mmCIF file of C-alpha atoms and ligand atoms in Angstrom:
data_model
loop_
_atom_site.group_PDB
_atom_site.id
_atom_site.type_symbol
_atom_site.label_atom_id
_atom_site.label_comp_id
_atom_site.label_asym_id
_atom_site.label_seq_id
_atom_site.Cartn_x
_atom_site.Cartn_y
_atom_site.Cartn_z
ATOM 1 C CA MET H 136 -11.700 -103.838 71.245
ATOM 2 C CA GLU H 137 -11.916 -107.272 69.739
ATOM 3 C CA THR H 138 -8.956 -109.728 70.212
ATOM 4 C CA ILE H 139 -6.625 -110.127 67.246
ATOM 5 C CA GLN H 140 -7.095 -113.091 64.983
ATOM 6 C CA TYR H 141 -4.045 -114.875 63.909
ATOM 7 C CA ASN H 142 -3.637 -116.820 60.578
ATOM 8 C CA ILE H 143 0.208 -117.340 60.624
ATOM 9 C CA LYS H 144 2.387 -118.687 57.638
ATOM 10 C CA GLU H 145 4.305 -121.787 58.233
ATOM 11 C CA ARG H 146 7.926 -121.036 57.038
ATOM 12 C CA THR H 147 9.975 -123.882 55.854
ATOM 13 C CA SER H 148 13.091 -121.747 55.514
ATOM 14 C CA LYS H 149 15.046 -119.015 57.293
ATOM 15 C CA VAL H 150 14.659 -115.457 56.098
ATOM 16 C CA VAL H 151 17.583 -114.325 54.133
ATOM 17 C CA LEU H 152 17.850 -110.930 53.261
ATOM 18 C CA PRO H 153 19.651 -109.414 50.249
ATOM 19 C CA GLU H 154 22.977 -107.564 51.007
ATOM 20 C CA SER H 155 21.417 -104.330 49.490
ATOM 21 C CA LEU H 156 17.922 -103.763 50.708
ATOM 22 C CA GLY H 157 17.001 -100.533 48.877
ATOM 23 C CA PHE H 158 13.793 -98.879 50.062
ATOM 24 C CA GLY H 159 10.014 -100.423 49.897
ATOM 25 C CA LYS H 160 10.794 -103.409 47.509
ATOM 26 C CA ILE H 161 10.978 -105.977 50.123
ATOM 27 C CA PHE H 162 7.911 -107.092 52.441
ATOM 28 C CA THR H 163 7.841 -109.465 55.452
ATOM 29 C CA ASP H 164 5.289 -112.243 55.387
ATOM 30 C CA HIS H 165 2.637 -110.955 57.293
ATOM 31 C CA MET H 166 0.346 -107.788 57.588
ATOM 32 C CA PHE H 167 -2.040 -106.414 60.205
ATOM 33 C CA GLU H 168 -5.579 -105.727 59.048
ATOM 34 C CA MET H 169 -8.742 -104.398 60.562
ATOM 35 C CA ASP H 170 -11.990 -103.466 58.993
ATOM 36 C CA TYR H 171 -14.608 -100.311 59.734
ATOM 37 C CA ASN H 172 -18.194 -100.071 58.955
ATOM 38 C CA GLU H 173 -20.998 -97.961 60.379
ATOM 39 C CA LYS H 174 -22.550 -100.700 62.376
ATOM 40 C CA ASN H 175 -19.334 -102.260 64.194
ATOM 41 C CA GLY H 176 -16.898 -99.458 63.952
ATOM 42 C CA TRP H 177 -13.356 -100.438 63.955
ATOM 43 C CA HIS H 178 -13.752 -104.466 64.092
ATOM 44 C CA ASN H 179 -12.245 -107.729 62.732
ATOM 45 C CA PRO H 180 -8.607 -107.212 63.598
ATOM 46 C CA SER H 181 -6.296 -109.868 62.107
ATOM 47 C CA ILE H 182 -2.590 -110.723 61.511
ATOM 48 C CA ARG H 183 -2.479 -112.424 58.234
ATOM 49 C CA PRO H 184 -0.086 -113.568 55.327
ATOM 50 C CA VAL H 185 0.402 -110.564 52.793
ATOM 51 C CA GLU H 186 -1.314 -111.064 49.714
ATOM 52 C CA ASP H 187 -2.824 -109.098 46.890
ATOM 53 C CA LEU H 188 -5.977 -107.231 47.874
ATOM 54 C CA TRP H 189 -9.148 -107.910 46.192
ATOM 55 C CA MET H 190 -11.176 -104.767 45.445
ATOM 56 C CA HIS H 191 -14.190 -103.694 43.328
ATOM 57 C CA PRO H 192 -13.162 -101.419 40.668
ATOM 58 C CA ALA H 193 -15.626 -98.890 42.211
ATOM 59 C CA THR H 194 -13.623 -98.956 45.463
ATOM 60 C CA MET H 195 -13.956 -95.393 46.613
ATOM 61 C CA PHE H 196 -10.398 -94.281 47.565
ATOM 62 C CA ILE H 197 -9.432 -95.379 44.065
ATOM 63 C CA HIS H 198 -11.323 -92.614 42.452
ATOM 64 C CA TYR H 199 -11.362 -89.742 45.118
ATOM 65 C CA GLY H 200 -8.313 -90.296 47.007
ATOM 66 C CA GLN H 201 -9.830 -91.037 50.542
ATOM 67 C CA ALA H 202 -7.110 -92.563 52.396
ATOM 68 C CA VAL H 203 -4.082 -91.386 54.951
ATOM 69 C CA PHE H 204 -0.839 -93.334 55.750
ATOM 70 C CA GLU H 205 2.162 -93.159 58.008
ATOM 71 C CA GLY H 206 5.923 -93.930 57.702
ATOM 72 C CA LEU H 207 7.870 -95.177 60.946
ATOM 73 C CA LYS H 208 10.641 -97.384 61.652
ATOM 74 C CA ALA H 209 11.716 -100.207 63.921
ATOM 75 C CA PHE H 210 15.332 -100.972 64.784
ATOM 76 C CA LYS H 211 17.082 -104.029 66.203
ATOM 77 C CA GLN H 212 19.529 -102.749 68.599
ATOM 78 C CA LYS H 213 22.966 -104.257 69.473
ATOM 79 C CA SER H 214 21.553 -106.046 72.433
ATOM 80 C CA GLY H 215 19.109 -107.797 70.362
ATOM 81 C CA ASP H 216 16.366 -105.393 71.539
ATOM 82 C CA ILE H 217 13.479 -104.400 68.948
ATOM 83 C CA VAL H 218 12.414 -100.864 69.370
ATOM 84 C CA LEU H 219 9.903 -98.606 67.833
ATOM 85 C CA PHE H 220 10.599 -94.670 67.307
ATOM 86 C CA ARG H 221 8.004 -92.495 68.565
ATOM 87 C CA ALA H 222 5.150 -94.901 67.155
ATOM 88 C CA ASP H 223 2.606 -92.952 69.643
ATOM 89 C CA LYS H 224 3.314 -89.718 67.751
ATOM 90 C CA HIS H 225 2.817 -91.255 64.368
ATOM 91 C CA PHE H 226 -0.443 -92.905 65.114
ATOM 92 C CA GLU H 227 -1.434 -89.751 66.568
ATOM 93 C CA ARG H 228 -0.871 -87.993 63.233
ATOM 94 C CA LEU H 229 -2.434 -90.605 61.314
ATOM 95 C CA ASN H 230 -5.808 -89.721 63.275
ATOM 96 C CA ASN H 231 -4.953 -85.828 62.613
ATOM 97 C CA SER H 232 -4.820 -86.942 58.882
ATOM 98 C CA SER H 233 -7.723 -88.937 59.307
ATOM 99 C CA ARG H 234 -10.000 -86.188 60.577
ATOM 100 C CA ARG H 235 -9.154 -83.886 57.691
ATOM 101 C CA VAL H 236 -10.587 -86.477 55.029
ATOM 102 C CA CYS H 237 -13.327 -87.902 57.073
ATOM 103 C CA ILE H 238 -11.898 -91.294 57.856
ATOM 104 C CA PRO H 239 -12.895 -92.568 61.364
ATOM 105 C CA GLU H 240 -9.953 -92.528 63.879
ATOM 106 C CA ILE H 241 -8.173 -95.649 65.330
ATOM 107 C CA ASP H 242 -7.344 -96.235 69.028
ATOM 108 C CA VAL H 243 -3.397 -95.375 69.210
ATOM 109 C CA ASP H 244 -3.043 -97.774 72.060
ATOM 110 C CA PHE H 245 -4.698 -100.624 70.286
ATOM 111 C CA ALA H 246 -2.472 -100.075 66.909
ATOM 112 C CA ILE H 247 0.599 -99.847 68.863
ATOM 113 C CA GLU H 248 -0.165 -103.231 70.660
ATOM 114 C CA ALA H 249 -1.341 -104.697 67.158
ATOM 115 C CA LEU H 250 2.027 -103.502 65.545
ATOM 116 C CA LYS H 251 4.158 -105.004 68.316
ATOM 117 C CA GLU H 252 2.342 -108.293 67.732
ATOM 118 C CA LEU H 253 3.161 -108.146 63.927
ATOM 119 C CA ILE H 254 6.714 -107.092 64.431
ATOM 120 C CA ASN H 255 7.113 -110.033 66.899
ATOM 121 C CA ILE H 256 5.716 -112.495 64.373
ATOM 122 C CA ASP H 257 7.993 -111.236 61.462
ATOM 123 C CA LYS H 258 10.801 -110.229 63.614
ATOM 124 C CA ASN H 259 13.402 -112.336 61.711
ATOM 125 C CA TRP H 260 12.866 -109.766 58.893
ATOM 126 C CA ILE H 261 14.461 -106.993 60.864
ATOM 127 C CA PRO H 262 17.979 -106.239 59.396
ATOM 128 C CA THR H 263 20.624 -106.210 62.123
ATOM 129 C CA LYS H 264 23.110 -103.957 60.069
ATOM 130 C CA HIS H 265 23.813 -100.628 61.646
ATOM 131 C CA GLY H 266 21.784 -98.056 59.553
ATOM 132 C CA ASP H 267 19.333 -100.716 58.320
ATOM 133 C CA SER H 268 15.744 -100.750 59.673
ATOM 134 C CA LEU H 269 12.166 -101.975 59.423
ATOM 135 C CA TYR H 270 10.043 -99.388 57.752
ATOM 136 C CA ILE H 271 6.469 -99.559 58.869
ATOM 137 C CA ARG H 272 3.667 -98.496 56.728
ATOM 138 C CA PRO H 273 0.098 -98.165 58.246
ATOM 139 C CA PHE H 274 -2.534 -96.829 55.938
ATOM 140 C CA ILE H 275 -6.292 -96.648 55.893
ATOM 141 C CA TYR H 276 -8.666 -96.185 52.808
ATOM 142 C CA GLY H 277 -12.180 -96.009 52.035
ATOM 143 C CA SER H 278 -13.033 -99.410 50.670
ATOM 144 C CA ASP H 279 -16.671 -99.609 49.783
ATOM 145 C CA PRO H 280 -17.606 -99.386 46.121
ATOM 146 C CA PHE H 281 -19.695 -96.452 45.025
ATOM 147 C CA LEU H 282 -18.970 -93.545 42.304
ATOM 148 C CA GLY H 283 -20.469 -90.758 44.270
ATOM 149 C CA VAL H 284 -18.272 -88.035 45.738
ATOM 150 C CA LYS H 285 -18.872 -88.566 49.531
ATOM 151 C CA PRO H 286 -17.019 -90.071 52.581
ATOM 152 C CA ALA H 287 -17.070 -93.741 52.294
ATOM 153 C CA LYS H 288 -18.791 -95.969 54.617
ATOM 154 C CA GLU H 289 -16.497 -98.662 54.948
ATOM 155 C CA TYR H 290 -12.743 -98.572 55.514
ATOM 156 C CA LYS H 291 -9.666 -100.840 55.858
ATOM 157 C CA PHE H 292 -6.633 -100.357 58.259
ATOM 158 C CA ILE H 293 -3.406 -102.111 57.111
ATOM 159 C CA ILE H 294 0.049 -102.234 58.513
ATOM 160 C CA LEU H 295 2.667 -103.498 56.125
ATOM 161 C CA LEU H 296 6.381 -104.201 57.128
ATOM 162 C CA SER H 297 9.347 -103.744 54.774
ATOM 163 C CA PRO H 298 13.077 -104.149 55.629
ATOM 164 C CA VAL H 299 14.860 -101.282 54.425
ATOM 165 C CA GLY H 300 18.577 -100.405 53.893
ATOM 166 C CA ALA H 301 20.582 -97.277 55.222
ATOM 167 C CA TYR H 302 19.734 -94.244 53.332
ATOM 168 C CA TYR H 303 23.339 -93.448 52.985
ATOM 169 C CA PRO H 304 25.002 -96.729 52.265
ATOM 170 C CA GLU H 305 28.326 -94.728 50.961
ATOM 171 C CA GLY H 306 28.143 -92.066 53.844
ATOM 172 C CA PHE H 307 26.300 -89.108 54.261
ATOM 173 C CA LYS H 308 26.075 -87.419 50.939
ATOM 174 C CA PRO H 309 24.626 -83.666 50.352
ATOM 175 C CA VAL H 310 21.692 -83.333 47.893
ATOM 176 C CA LYS H 311 21.017 -80.818 44.984
ATOM 177 C CA ILE H 312 17.853 -79.012 45.188
ATOM 178 C CA LEU H 313 15.960 -76.819 42.821
ATOM 179 C CA VAL H 314 13.638 -74.015 44.294
ATOM 180 C CA THR H 315 10.307 -74.476 42.378
ATOM 181 C CA ASP H 316 8.052 -71.541 41.843
ATOM 182 C CA GLU H 317 6.096 -73.347 38.862
ATOM 183 C CA TYR H 318 4.474 -75.677 41.135
ATOM 184 C CA VAL H 319 2.932 -75.856 44.704
ATOM 185 C CA ARG H 320 2.496 -79.003 46.827
ATOM 186 C CA ALA H 321 -0.229 -77.905 49.215
ATOM 187 C CA VAL H 322 -1.961 -74.647 50.376
ATOM 188 C CA ARG H 323 -2.817 -73.430 53.823
ATOM 189 C CA LYS H 324 -6.301 -74.809 54.810
ATOM 190 C CA GLY H 325 -5.853 -77.721 52.317
ATOM 191 C CA LEU H 326 -4.342 -80.872 52.818
ATOM 192 C CA GLY H 327 -0.715 -80.011 53.452
ATOM 193 C CA GLU H 328 -0.608 -80.915 57.204
ATOM 194 C CA CYS H 329 -2.241 -84.288 56.281
ATOM 195 C CA LYS H 330 -0.545 -87.352 55.178
ATOM 196 C CA THR H 331 -2.891 -88.036 52.406
ATOM 197 C CA PRO H 332 -1.904 -89.499 48.815
ATOM 198 C CA ALA H 333 -3.123 -86.340 47.137
ATOM 199 C CA ASN H 334 -0.066 -84.382 48.364
ATOM 200 C CA TYR H 335 2.272 -86.969 46.928
ATOM 201 C CA ALA H 336 0.706 -86.755 43.660
ATOM 202 C CA ALA H 337 0.531 -83.008 43.619
ATOM 203 C CA SER H 338 4.509 -83.339 44.062
ATOM 204 C CA LEU H 339 5.450 -85.890 41.390
ATOM 205 C CA LEU H 340 5.875 -83.771 38.206
ATOM 206 C CA ALA H 341 7.916 -81.108 39.931
ATOM 207 C CA GLY H 342 10.209 -83.809 41.395
ATOM 208 C CA GLN H 343 10.392 -85.507 37.913
ATOM 209 C CA GLU H 344 11.363 -82.311 35.985
ATOM 210 C CA ALA H 345 14.033 -81.432 38.564
ATOM 211 C CA VAL H 346 15.426 -84.896 38.170
ATOM 212 C CA LYS H 347 15.645 -84.374 34.441
ATOM 213 C CA ARG H 348 17.493 -81.130 35.060
ATOM 214 C CA GLY H 349 20.023 -82.825 37.374
ATOM 215 C CA PHE H 350 18.645 -82.161 40.793
ATOM 216 C CA THR H 351 17.633 -84.537 43.385
ATOM 217 C CA GLN H 352 14.484 -82.834 44.543
ATOM 218 C CA VAL H 353 12.762 -79.553 44.989
ATOM 219 C CA LEU H 354 12.127 -77.007 47.639
ATOM 220 C CA TRP H 355 8.556 -76.227 48.014
ATOM 221 C CA LEU H 356 7.364 -72.509 48.483
ATOM 222 C CA ASP H 357 4.154 -71.565 49.943
ATOM 223 C CA GLY H 358 0.909 -72.045 47.739
ATOM 224 C CA VAL H 359 -0.329 -68.495 47.731
ATOM 225 C CA GLU H 360 2.783 -66.062 47.058
ATOM 226 C CA GLN H 361 5.522 -68.706 46.427
ATOM 227 C CA LYS H 362 7.563 -66.618 48.725
ATOM 228 C CA TYR H 363 7.736 -68.550 52.075
ATOM 229 C CA ILE H 364 9.990 -71.763 52.534
ATOM 230 C CA GLU H 365 7.757 -74.833 53.291
ATOM 231 C CA GLU H 366 9.465 -78.077 52.939
ATOM 232 C CA VAL H 367 12.257 -79.999 50.886
ATOM 233 C CA GLY H 368 11.286 -82.948 48.876
ATOM 234 C CA THR H 369 9.328 -85.107 51.475
ATOM 235 C CA MET H 370 11.234 -83.451 54.330
ATOM 236 C CA ASN H 371 10.869 -80.581 56.602
ATOM 237 C CA ILE H 372 13.663 -77.861 56.408
ATOM 238 C CA PHE H 373 16.063 -76.313 58.713
ATOM 239 C CA ILE H 374 18.190 -73.407 57.926
ATOM 240 C CA ASN H 375 21.064 -72.863 59.986
ATOM 241 C CA LEU H 376 22.209 -69.014 60.178
ATOM 242 C CA LYS H 377 25.112 -67.720 62.005
ATOM 243 C CA ASP H 378 23.041 -66.573 64.866
ATOM 244 C CA GLU H 379 19.702 -68.655 64.701
ATOM 245 C CA ILE H 380 18.551 -72.074 63.410
ATOM 246 C CA VAL H 381 15.227 -71.408 61.525
ATOM 247 C CA THR H 382 12.633 -74.052 60.474
ATOM 248 C CA PRO H 383 9.253 -72.608 58.874
ATOM 249 C CA LYS H 384 6.412 -72.672 61.606
ATOM 250 C CA LEU H 385 3.648 -75.008 61.097
ATOM 251 C CA ASN H 386 0.974 -73.164 59.191
ATOM 252 C CA GLY H 387 -1.491 -75.697 57.737
ATOM 253 C CA SER H 388 0.401 -76.467 54.720
ATOM 254 C CA ILE H 389 3.456 -78.355 56.009
ATOM 255 C CA LEU H 390 3.573 -81.693 57.530
ATOM 256 C CA PRO H 391 4.361 -81.766 61.179
ATOM 257 C CA GLY H 392 7.280 -84.121 60.837
ATOM 258 C CA ILE H 393 8.109 -86.353 63.776
ATOM 259 C CA THR H 394 11.963 -86.151 63.167
ATOM 260 C CA ARG H 395 11.229 -82.049 62.828
ATOM 261 C CA ARG H 396 9.786 -82.118 66.521
ATOM 262 C CA SER H 397 12.660 -84.444 67.523
ATOM 263 C CA VAL H 398 15.283 -82.236 65.984
ATOM 264 C CA ILE H 399 13.715 -79.200 67.745
ATOM 265 C CA GLU H 400 13.757 -80.869 71.069
ATOM 266 C CA ILE H 401 17.569 -81.963 70.565
ATOM 267 C CA LEU H 402 18.490 -78.532 69.646
ATOM 268 C CA LYS H 403 16.721 -76.818 72.696
ATOM 269 C CA GLU H 404 18.527 -79.437 74.860
ATOM 270 C CA TRP H 405 21.735 -78.342 73.203
ATOM 271 C CA LYS H 406 20.756 -74.701 74.179
ATOM 272 C CA MET H 407 20.868 -73.621 70.624
ATOM 273 C CA ASN H 408 18.835 -71.008 69.396
ATOM 274 C CA ILE H 409 16.188 -72.810 67.534
ATOM 275 C CA VAL H 410 13.509 -70.593 65.953
ATOM 276 C CA GLU H 411 10.012 -71.745 64.249
ATOM 277 C CA ARG H 412 9.056 -68.750 62.154
ATOM 278 C CA ASP H 413 8.348 -67.588 58.532
ATOM 279 C CA ILE H 414 11.460 -67.368 56.299
ATOM 280 C CA THR H 415 11.062 -66.437 52.772
ATOM 281 C CA ILE H 416 13.620 -67.618 49.878
ATOM 282 C CA ASN H 417 14.759 -64.117 49.493
ATOM 283 C CA GLU H 418 15.739 -63.719 53.048
ATOM 284 C CA LEU H 419 17.819 -67.014 52.368
ATOM 285 C CA VAL H 420 19.422 -65.949 49.235
ATOM 286 C CA ASP H 421 20.426 -62.540 51.212
ATOM 287 C CA THR H 422 21.958 -64.400 54.153
ATOM 288 C CA TYR H 423 23.774 -66.798 51.488
ATOM 289 C CA GLU H 424 25.168 -63.564 49.819
ATOM 290 C CA LYS H 425 26.134 -62.045 53.225
ATOM 291 C CA GLY H 426 28.104 -65.341 54.105
ATOM 292 C CA ASN H 427 25.695 -65.865 57.101
ATOM 293 C CA LEU H 428 24.202 -69.211 55.942
ATOM 294 C CA VAL H 429 25.963 -72.078 57.308
ATOM 295 C CA SER H 430 23.896 -75.017 56.403
ATOM 296 C CA VAL H 431 20.463 -76.264 55.027
ATOM 297 C CA PHE H 432 19.226 -79.731 55.930
ATOM 298 C CA GLY H 433 15.894 -81.707 55.721
ATOM 299 C CA THR H 434 14.490 -83.807 58.278
ATOM 300 C CA GLY H 435 12.419 -87.305 57.946
ATOM 301 C CA THR H 436 11.912 -90.655 59.018
ATOM 302 C CA ALA H 437 13.701 -92.252 55.984
ATOM 303 C CA ALA H 438 16.947 -90.164 55.728
ATOM 304 C CA ILE H 439 16.537 -88.818 59.238
ATOM 305 C CA ILE H 440 19.006 -85.840 58.265
ATOM 306 C CA SER H 441 19.485 -84.727 54.660
ATOM 307 C CA SER H 442 22.196 -81.916 53.988
ATOM 308 C CA VAL H 443 21.641 -79.607 51.031
ATOM 309 C CA GLY H 444 24.823 -79.323 49.199
ATOM 310 C CA TRP H 445 23.480 -77.199 46.281
ATOM 311 C CA LEU H 446 20.454 -74.857 45.924
ATOM 312 C CA THR H 447 19.346 -73.280 42.758
ATOM 313 C CA PHE H 448 16.655 -70.457 42.767
ATOM 314 C CA LYS H 449 15.888 -68.796 39.486
ATOM 315 C CA ASN H 450 19.467 -67.998 38.168
ATOM 316 C CA LYS H 451 21.037 -67.922 41.430
ATOM 317 C CA GLN H 452 23.079 -71.046 42.172
ATOM 318 C CA MET H 453 24.264 -71.334 45.809
ATOM 319 C CA ILE H 454 26.737 -73.705 46.971
ATOM 320 C CA LEU H 455 26.503 -74.653 50.779
ATOM 321 C CA ASN H 456 29.457 -75.543 52.816
ATOM 322 C CA ASP H 457 31.284 -76.161 49.772
ATOM 323 C CA GLY H 458 28.949 -79.103 48.897
ATOM 324 C CA LYS H 459 29.883 -80.856 52.218
ATOM 325 C CA PRO H 460 27.382 -81.761 55.032
ATOM 326 C CA GLY H 461 27.358 -79.192 57.690
ATOM 327 C CA GLU H 462 28.703 -80.070 61.136
ATOM 328 C CA LEU H 463 25.526 -79.627 62.884
ATOM 329 C CA ASP H 464 23.685 -81.984 60.206
ATOM 330 C CA VAL H 465 26.165 -84.688 61.020
ATOM 331 C CA LYS H 466 25.836 -84.132 64.729
ATOM 332 C CA LEU H 467 22.225 -84.466 64.769
ATOM 333 C CA PHE H 468 22.101 -87.333 62.250
ATOM 334 C CA ASN H 469 24.487 -89.243 64.591
ATOM 335 C CA GLU H 470 22.591 -88.106 67.937
ATOM 336 C CA ILE H 471 19.007 -89.407 66.418
ATOM 337 C CA THR H 472 20.742 -92.946 64.837
ATOM 338 C CA SER H 473 22.540 -93.453 68.248
ATOM 339 C CA ILE H 474 19.163 -93.158 69.921
ATOM 340 C CA HIS H 475 17.537 -95.451 67.525
ATOM 341 C CA TYR H 476 20.412 -98.294 67.730
ATOM 342 C CA GLY H 477 20.616 -98.122 71.564
ATOM 343 C CA LEU H 478 24.124 -96.365 71.376
ATOM 344 C CA LYS H 479 22.857 -93.497 73.429
ATOM 345 C CA LYS H 480 20.604 -93.237 76.315
ATOM 346 C CA ASP H 481 17.083 -92.390 75.433
ATOM 347 C CA LYS H 482 16.450 -89.256 77.772
ATOM 348 C CA HIS H 483 13.243 -88.110 75.756
ATOM 349 C CA ASN H 484 11.248 -91.510 76.299
ATOM 350 C CA TRP H 485 11.104 -91.638 72.410
ATOM 351 C CA ILE H 486 11.807 -95.555 72.236
ATOM 352 C CA ILE H 487 9.150 -97.926 72.579
ATOM 353 C CA PRO H 488 10.415 -101.543 73.284
ATOM 354 C CA VAL H 489 8.927 -104.634 71.359
ATOM 355 C CA GLU H 490 8.740 -107.241 73.760
ATOM 356 C CA GLN H 491 9.808 -110.604 72.176
ATOM 357 C CA LYS H 492 8.016 -113.595 72.510
ATOM 358 C CA GLU H 493 8.491 -117.094 70.948
ATOM 359 C CA ILE H 494 6.225 -117.641 68.047
ATOM 360 C CA VAL H 495 5.713 -121.255 66.595
ATOM 361 C CA ASN H 496 6.535 -122.000 62.931
ATOM 362 C CA LEU H 497 8.950 -119.181 62.162
HETATM 363 C C1 LIG C 726 5.666 -84.077 53.136
HETATM 364 C C2 LIG C 726 6.616 -84.563 54.179
HETATM 365 N N1 LIG C 726 7.123 -83.657 54.934
HETATM 366 C C3 LIG C 726 7.826 -84.132 55.880
HETATM 367 C C4 LIG C 726 8.035 -85.380 56.254
HETATM 368 C C5 LIG C 726 8.777 -85.651 57.358
HETATM 369 O O1 LIG C 726 7.958 -86.398 58.468
HETATM 370 P P1 LIG C 726 8.606 -87.267 59.361
HETATM 371 O O2 LIG C 726 9.810 -86.768 60.131
HETATM 372 O O3 LIG C 726 7.607 -87.503 60.350
HETATM 373 O O4 LIG C 726 9.106 -88.627 58.912
HETATM 374 C C6 LIG C 726 7.362 -86.446 55.543
HETATM 375 C C7 LIG C 726 7.787 -87.808 55.718
HETATM 376 O O5 LIG C 726 6.938 -88.272 56.436
HETATM 377 C C8 LIG C 726 6.778 -85.931 54.353
HETATM 378 O O6 LIG C 726 6.086 -86.721 53.510
#
């Protein structure tokens, strides 16, 4: 692989972050960029100032959605160390997504090294408050101008960085969820297990209608029978029953979440009965009626754990744990965030340190 070219902005003032960062609104000074064409493969890696992208109106991904992306985080720990959480797994998933939509794969080790370089250059943008973090958005899109439906010949791989605030600035707050049987997010053998824009476009209307009815998000059922539970919003789902903790098994239409994977590993370490199996919405309702439903929570990089306090399916309204976060939900949230911020030993080797170097002009 070629060496990275640098075009570093000269900063004349210190980075001052607002008190409340929100999500995805603020971007750091620099981005990583790399090009692909058939002759040279992936080439031209560079770190340069963030600026608008120039593109021809016929750029292929705008028309046919041939793109993939990831979402992961870096944290500044109390010691001052900067760490990435399971970046290897995120770039491996990016490659899995790419394969499904005919995008050429990237070299995972090179991508991690490039990301570390970029973070080092923009390290003053990483918030230090507990709960805040640096959100990382790698993405690849078909970049040549052509209006025929076929895989693009040229691609761009970009990594953007965005300082983000804690998901629960006012404390862990359960969400209100509507089970939708009117819309589906994805189908087996389709794109569901792939992090590609089409899945998110498919989810917007259901989410918007749920919000209009006073809900936070929707719970997705399977795309064929609308019977089996799949995901909640843009999170994987865990259903904590009296004698087992169930998460739907990966079936091709569910995104294999990295947080899902971490939660399963932690629950196994805690010797809890975690089972990956199909579970229908009717089983969930039955269990609730029998008083055997302890809690339901979503898992994802943004929120880590999100408790479901209220769940509505057709005319059935369920209040879970009196609308309060479940004990296990909070315990898992604390466990994972403690690993992020270096408050607990990382027994699983999930943390990837970013070696810090002095950068001139920062
Ligand atoms: C559809 C969907 N499901 C699940 C997840 C959770 O995945 P992860 O834990 O890797 O963030 C995400 C977020 O990336 C998502 O977009």
